[in-house]
Amino acid sequence: MKIFLDTANLDSIRKYNDLGLVDGITTNPSLLAKEGGDVEDIMVEIVRTVKGPISLEVISTDFQGMIREGRTLSKYGKNVVVKVPMTPDGLKAVRALRSEQIRTNVTLIFSANQALLAAKAGSSYVSPFIGRLDDIGDIGMDVVKDIKTIFSNYDFECEILVASVRHPLHVIEAAKIGADIVTLPPDVLGKMMAHPLTDIGLARFLEDWKKTKSSTPKITVER
Ligand code: E4P
């Protein structure tokens, strides 16, 4: 399963990218607005920093506007994926951009039917928003399960990008279903790495090592 970061924060992106944990990035207008500064500069810098797919979202809601923006965004780098909303014009834009070899990610997906239509339109990715479904009392992960079954039945090439992830349990559930990608807020990725028993165990090992009165291990034995 690939791990994307769901952020426009360059410090977080650099931090986790340096650890080799980032397969791609998703952004949206809210995430970019949160960063302040020149939005275009931030997008260009993200595209330069991470090699994998970078989803950059259009703001237009009409077909022509989406195409125009999609073409512009795609010029930022070969790894750009144009994010379009799940609307009739959005689906039309997916098909048109695909004919120009521009990859798309259909966002704001809340049902398996929407994902089916996005895949049929030729999108490279669908983004079901799990946390927002959970928020209204639905089971977001059930939508991911249905999408997985449908895409397998028809061999769609479209990848399932699980979005609106709120906690590490969402990641485990998505992985068990076999979703292709999860996109994570940086704090969720941090939480995935941590376990109190790891910290306790490491502290104990280091304490015990001190009792040996050695410094760090040296190579004294011929191999
Ligand atoms: C996905 O691409 C979106 O940016 C994101 O996951 C939305 O998540 P939210 O519900 O936390 O805003």
Short mmCIF file of C-alpha atoms and ligand atoms in Angstrom, two decimals:
data_model
loop_
_atom_site.label_atom_id
_atom_site.label_comp_id
_atom_site.label_asym_id
_atom_site.label_seq_id
_atom_site.Cartn_x
_atom_site.Cartn_y
_atom_site.Cartn_z
CA MET A 1 0.00 0.00 0.00
CA LYS A 2 1.32 3.42 -0.92
CA ILE A 3 1.38 6.23 1.62
CA PHE A 4 0.71 9.80 0.55
CA LEU A 5 0.81 12.85 2.80
CA ASP A 6 -2.33 14.98 2.87
CA THR A 7 -0.80 18.38 3.47
CA ALA A 8 0.70 21.47 1.87
CA ASN A 9 3.09 22.01 4.77
CA LEU A 10 6.60 21.94 3.35
CA ASP A 11 8.32 21.24 6.67
CA SER A 12 6.23 18.11 7.23
CA ILE A 13 6.65 17.06 3.62
CA ARG A 14 10.46 17.40 3.83
CA LYS A 15 10.61 15.65 7.21
CA TYR A 16 8.73 12.52 6.13
CA ASN A 17 10.12 12.54 2.60
CA ASP A 18 13.65 12.41 4.09
CA LEU A 19 12.60 9.31 6.03
CA GLY A 20 11.67 7.72 2.71
CA LEU A 21 8.06 7.27 3.73
CA VAL A 22 6.27 9.47 1.22
CA ASP A 23 5.00 7.97 -2.06
CA GLY A 24 3.03 11.05 -3.06
CA ILE A 25 1.14 14.13 -1.85
CA THR A 26 -2.46 15.29 -1.92
CA THR A 27 -3.38 18.93 -1.41
CA ASN A 28 -6.65 20.80 -1.49
CA PRO A 29 -7.61 24.49 -1.38
CA SER A 30 -8.20 24.39 2.40
CA LEU A 31 -4.80 22.84 3.09
CA LEU A 32 -3.05 25.41 0.88
CA ALA A 33 -4.96 28.31 2.45
CA LYS A 34 -3.83 27.12 5.89
CA GLU A 35 -0.17 27.59 4.94
CA GLY A 36 -0.48 31.27 3.97
CA GLY A 37 2.08 32.71 1.56
CA ASP A 38 2.13 32.35 -2.19
CA VAL A 39 0.06 29.30 -3.05
CA GLU A 40 1.66 28.86 -6.46
CA ASP A 41 5.18 28.89 -4.98
CA ILE A 42 4.15 26.27 -2.43
CA MET A 43 2.68 24.00 -5.10
CA VAL A 44 5.78 24.28 -7.29
CA GLU A 45 8.05 23.53 -4.32
CA ILE A 46 5.99 20.44 -3.37
CA VAL A 47 6.20 19.16 -6.93
CA ARG A 48 9.99 19.62 -6.85
CA THR A 49 10.45 18.02 -3.43
CA VAL A 50 8.55 14.77 -3.84
CA LYS A 51 9.06 12.48 -6.82
CA GLY A 52 5.72 10.67 -6.62
CA PRO A 53 2.29 11.86 -7.77
CA ILE A 54 1.22 15.28 -6.45
CA SER A 55 -2.50 16.05 -6.52
CA LEU A 56 -3.22 19.74 -7.14
CA GLU A 57 -6.86 20.77 -7.19
CA VAL A 58 -8.71 22.98 -9.67
CA ILE A 59 -10.84 25.82 -8.31
CA SER A 60 -13.10 26.20 -11.36
CA THR A 61 -16.39 24.33 -11.31
CA ASP A 62 -17.19 24.59 -15.04
CA PHE A 63 -15.76 22.26 -17.68
CA GLN A 64 -13.77 24.88 -19.63
CA GLY A 65 -12.31 26.38 -16.48
CA MET A 66 -11.24 22.98 -15.17
CA ILE A 67 -9.53 22.13 -18.44
CA ARG A 68 -7.73 25.47 -18.47
CA GLU A 69 -6.55 25.09 -14.88
CA GLY A 70 -5.70 21.42 -15.35
CA ARG A 71 -3.42 22.23 -18.27
CA THR A 72 -1.69 24.97 -16.26
CA LEU A 73 -1.22 22.81 -13.16
CA SER A 74 0.13 19.93 -15.20
CA LYS A 75 2.94 22.18 -16.44
CA TYR A 76 4.35 22.43 -12.88
CA GLY A 77 5.85 18.96 -13.32
CA LYS A 78 5.42 15.52 -14.84
CA ASN A 79 4.28 14.14 -11.47
CA VAL A 80 1.25 16.45 -11.20
CA VAL A 81 -2.16 14.83 -10.96
CA VAL A 82 -5.07 17.21 -11.48
CA LYS A 83 -7.68 16.92 -8.78
CA VAL A 84 -11.23 17.57 -9.95
CA PRO A 85 -14.46 17.50 -7.99
CA MET A 86 -17.01 14.71 -8.42
CA THR A 87 -19.49 16.66 -10.56
CA PRO A 88 -20.83 16.15 -14.10
CA ASP A 89 -18.44 18.82 -15.40
CA GLY A 90 -15.66 17.22 -13.38
CA LEU A 91 -16.23 13.85 -15.06
CA LYS A 92 -16.27 15.49 -18.47
CA ALA A 93 -12.99 17.21 -17.59
CA VAL A 94 -11.46 13.87 -16.53
CA ARG A 95 -12.15 12.40 -19.96
CA ALA A 96 -10.83 15.45 -21.79
CA LEU A 97 -7.67 15.73 -19.68
CA ARG A 98 -7.00 12.01 -20.13
CA SER A 99 -7.05 12.47 -23.90
CA GLU A 100 -4.18 14.94 -23.35
CA GLN A 101 -2.30 12.41 -21.16
CA ILE A 102 -3.01 14.43 -18.02
CA ARG A 103 -3.78 12.23 -15.02
CA THR A 104 -6.66 13.08 -12.70
CA ASN A 105 -7.84 12.33 -9.18
CA VAL A 106 -11.58 12.64 -8.60
CA THR A 107 -12.12 14.12 -5.17
CA LEU A 108 -15.08 14.43 -2.79
CA ILE A 109 -16.26 10.88 -3.39
CA PHE A 110 -18.80 9.65 -0.87
CA SER A 111 -20.36 6.63 -2.59
CA ALA A 112 -19.29 3.59 -4.60
CA ASN A 113 -21.46 4.77 -7.50
CA GLN A 114 -19.52 8.01 -7.71
CA ALA A 115 -16.26 6.03 -7.76
CA LEU A 116 -17.60 3.75 -10.50
CA LEU A 117 -18.43 6.75 -12.69
CA ALA A 118 -15.07 8.39 -12.07
CA ALA A 119 -13.25 5.19 -13.04
CA LYS A 120 -15.37 4.84 -16.18
CA ALA A 121 -14.56 8.45 -17.09
CA GLY A 122 -10.88 7.48 -17.03
CA SER A 123 -9.63 8.91 -13.77
CA SER A 124 -6.32 7.55 -12.48
CA TYR A 125 -7.42 7.87 -8.84
CA VAL A 126 -10.64 8.10 -6.83
CA SER A 127 -10.62 9.70 -3.40
CA PRO A 128 -13.34 8.43 -1.05
CA PHE A 129 -13.53 10.71 2.03
CA ILE A 130 -13.77 8.28 4.93
CA GLY A 131 -13.58 10.55 7.98
CA ARG A 132 -16.28 12.89 6.71
CA LEU A 133 -18.63 9.91 6.21
CA ASP A 134 -17.85 8.67 9.73
CA ASP A 135 -18.61 12.19 10.97
CA ILE A 136 -22.22 11.96 9.76
CA GLY A 137 -22.73 8.48 11.22
CA ASP A 138 -22.03 6.44 8.07
CA ILE A 139 -19.30 3.81 7.94
CA GLY A 140 -16.79 5.34 5.56
CA MET A 141 -14.78 2.16 5.17
CA ASP A 142 -17.83 0.30 3.80
CA VAL A 143 -17.64 2.56 0.74
CA VAL A 144 -13.97 1.60 0.27
CA LYS A 145 -14.90 -2.11 0.48
CA ASP A 146 -17.59 -1.66 -2.20
CA ILE A 147 -15.25 0.29 -4.47
CA LYS A 148 -12.59 -2.40 -4.10
CA THR A 149 -15.06 -5.12 -5.12
CA ILE A 150 -16.38 -3.15 -8.09
CA PHE A 151 -12.92 -2.20 -9.39
CA SER A 152 -11.77 -5.85 -9.10
CA ASN A 153 -14.88 -7.13 -10.90
CA TYR A 154 -14.18 -4.94 -13.91
CA ASP A 155 -10.38 -4.65 -13.77
CA PHE A 156 -10.48 -0.86 -13.62
CA GLU A 157 -6.97 0.59 -13.64
CA CYS A 158 -8.11 3.41 -11.38
CA GLU A 159 -6.42 3.41 -7.94
CA ILE A 160 -8.34 3.74 -4.68
CA LEU A 161 -6.87 6.63 -2.69
CA VAL A 162 -8.40 6.58 0.78
CA ALA A 163 -8.77 10.18 1.95
CA SER A 164 -10.04 12.12 4.97
CA VAL A 165 -8.13 9.74 7.22
CA ARG A 166 -8.37 10.67 10.89
CA HIS A 167 -6.44 8.03 12.85
CA PRO A 168 -4.15 5.00 12.47
CA LEU A 169 -7.03 2.53 12.69
CA HIS A 170 -8.34 3.91 9.39
CA VAL A 171 -5.00 2.94 7.84
CA ILE A 172 -5.19 -0.64 9.12
CA GLU A 173 -8.76 -0.97 7.85
CA ALA A 174 -7.82 0.42 4.42
CA ALA A 175 -4.83 -1.95 4.21
CA LYS A 176 -6.98 -4.97 5.13
CA ILE A 177 -9.40 -4.08 2.35
CA GLY A 178 -6.48 -3.75 -0.06
CA ALA A 179 -6.87 -0.07 -0.94
CA ASP A 180 -4.03 1.10 -3.17
CA ILE A 181 -3.18 4.28 -1.27
CA VAL A 182 -3.93 6.11 1.96
CA THR A 183 -3.32 9.83 2.18
CA LEU A 184 -2.48 10.87 5.72
CA PRO A 185 -2.30 14.08 7.71
CA PRO A 186 1.33 14.18 8.99
CA ASP A 187 0.26 13.61 12.61
CA VAL A 188 -1.41 10.31 11.69
CA LEU A 189 1.81 9.11 10.05
CA GLY A 190 3.68 10.12 13.22
CA LYS A 191 1.21 8.18 15.37
CA MET A 192 1.63 5.09 13.19
CA MET A 193 5.33 4.97 14.05
CA ALA A 194 4.94 5.40 17.77
CA HIS A 195 4.25 2.84 20.49
CA PRO A 196 4.87 3.37 24.23
CA LEU A 197 6.36 -0.13 24.55
CA THR A 198 8.95 0.76 21.89
CA ASP A 199 10.05 3.77 23.98
CA ILE A 200 10.10 1.77 27.23
CA GLY A 201 11.96 -1.10 25.57
CA LEU A 202 14.60 1.17 24.05
CA ALA A 203 15.16 3.02 27.34
CA ARG A 204 15.66 -0.32 29.13
CA PHE A 205 18.12 -1.62 26.50
CA LEU A 206 20.18 1.57 26.78
CA GLU A 207 20.16 1.42 30.60
CA ASP A 208 21.32 -2.21 30.54
CA TRP A 209 24.02 -1.42 28.01
CA LYS A 210 25.48 1.15 30.42
CA LYS A 211 26.01 -1.71 32.92
CA THR A 212 28.46 -3.33 30.49
CA LYS A 213 30.61 -0.17 30.82
CA SER A 214 31.18 -0.33 27.06
CA SER A 215 30.79 2.53 24.71
CA THR A 216 29.32 1.79 21.31
CA PRO A 217 30.22 -1.64 19.84
CA LYS A 218 33.61 -1.83 18.13
CA ILE A 219 34.68 -4.30 15.49
CA THR A 220 37.31 -6.42 17.26
CA VAL A 221 36.55 -9.80 15.75
CA GLU A 222 37.82 -10.90 12.35
CA ARG A 223 34.98 -12.14 10.17
C1 E4P B 1 -7.94 14.38 0.13
O1 E4P B 1 -7.34 14.46 -0.92
C2 E4P B 1 -8.36 15.52 0.95
O2 E4P B 1 -7.37 16.51 0.87
C3 E4P B 1 -8.49 15.22 2.42
O3 E4P B 1 -8.19 13.89 2.72
C4 E4P B 1 -9.68 15.79 3.08
O4 E4P B 1 -9.69 15.41 4.43
P1 E4P B 1 -10.48 16.16 5.59
O5 E4P B 1 -11.83 15.55 5.71
O6 E4P B 1 -9.66 15.89 6.82
O7 E4P B 1 -10.53 17.62 5.21
#
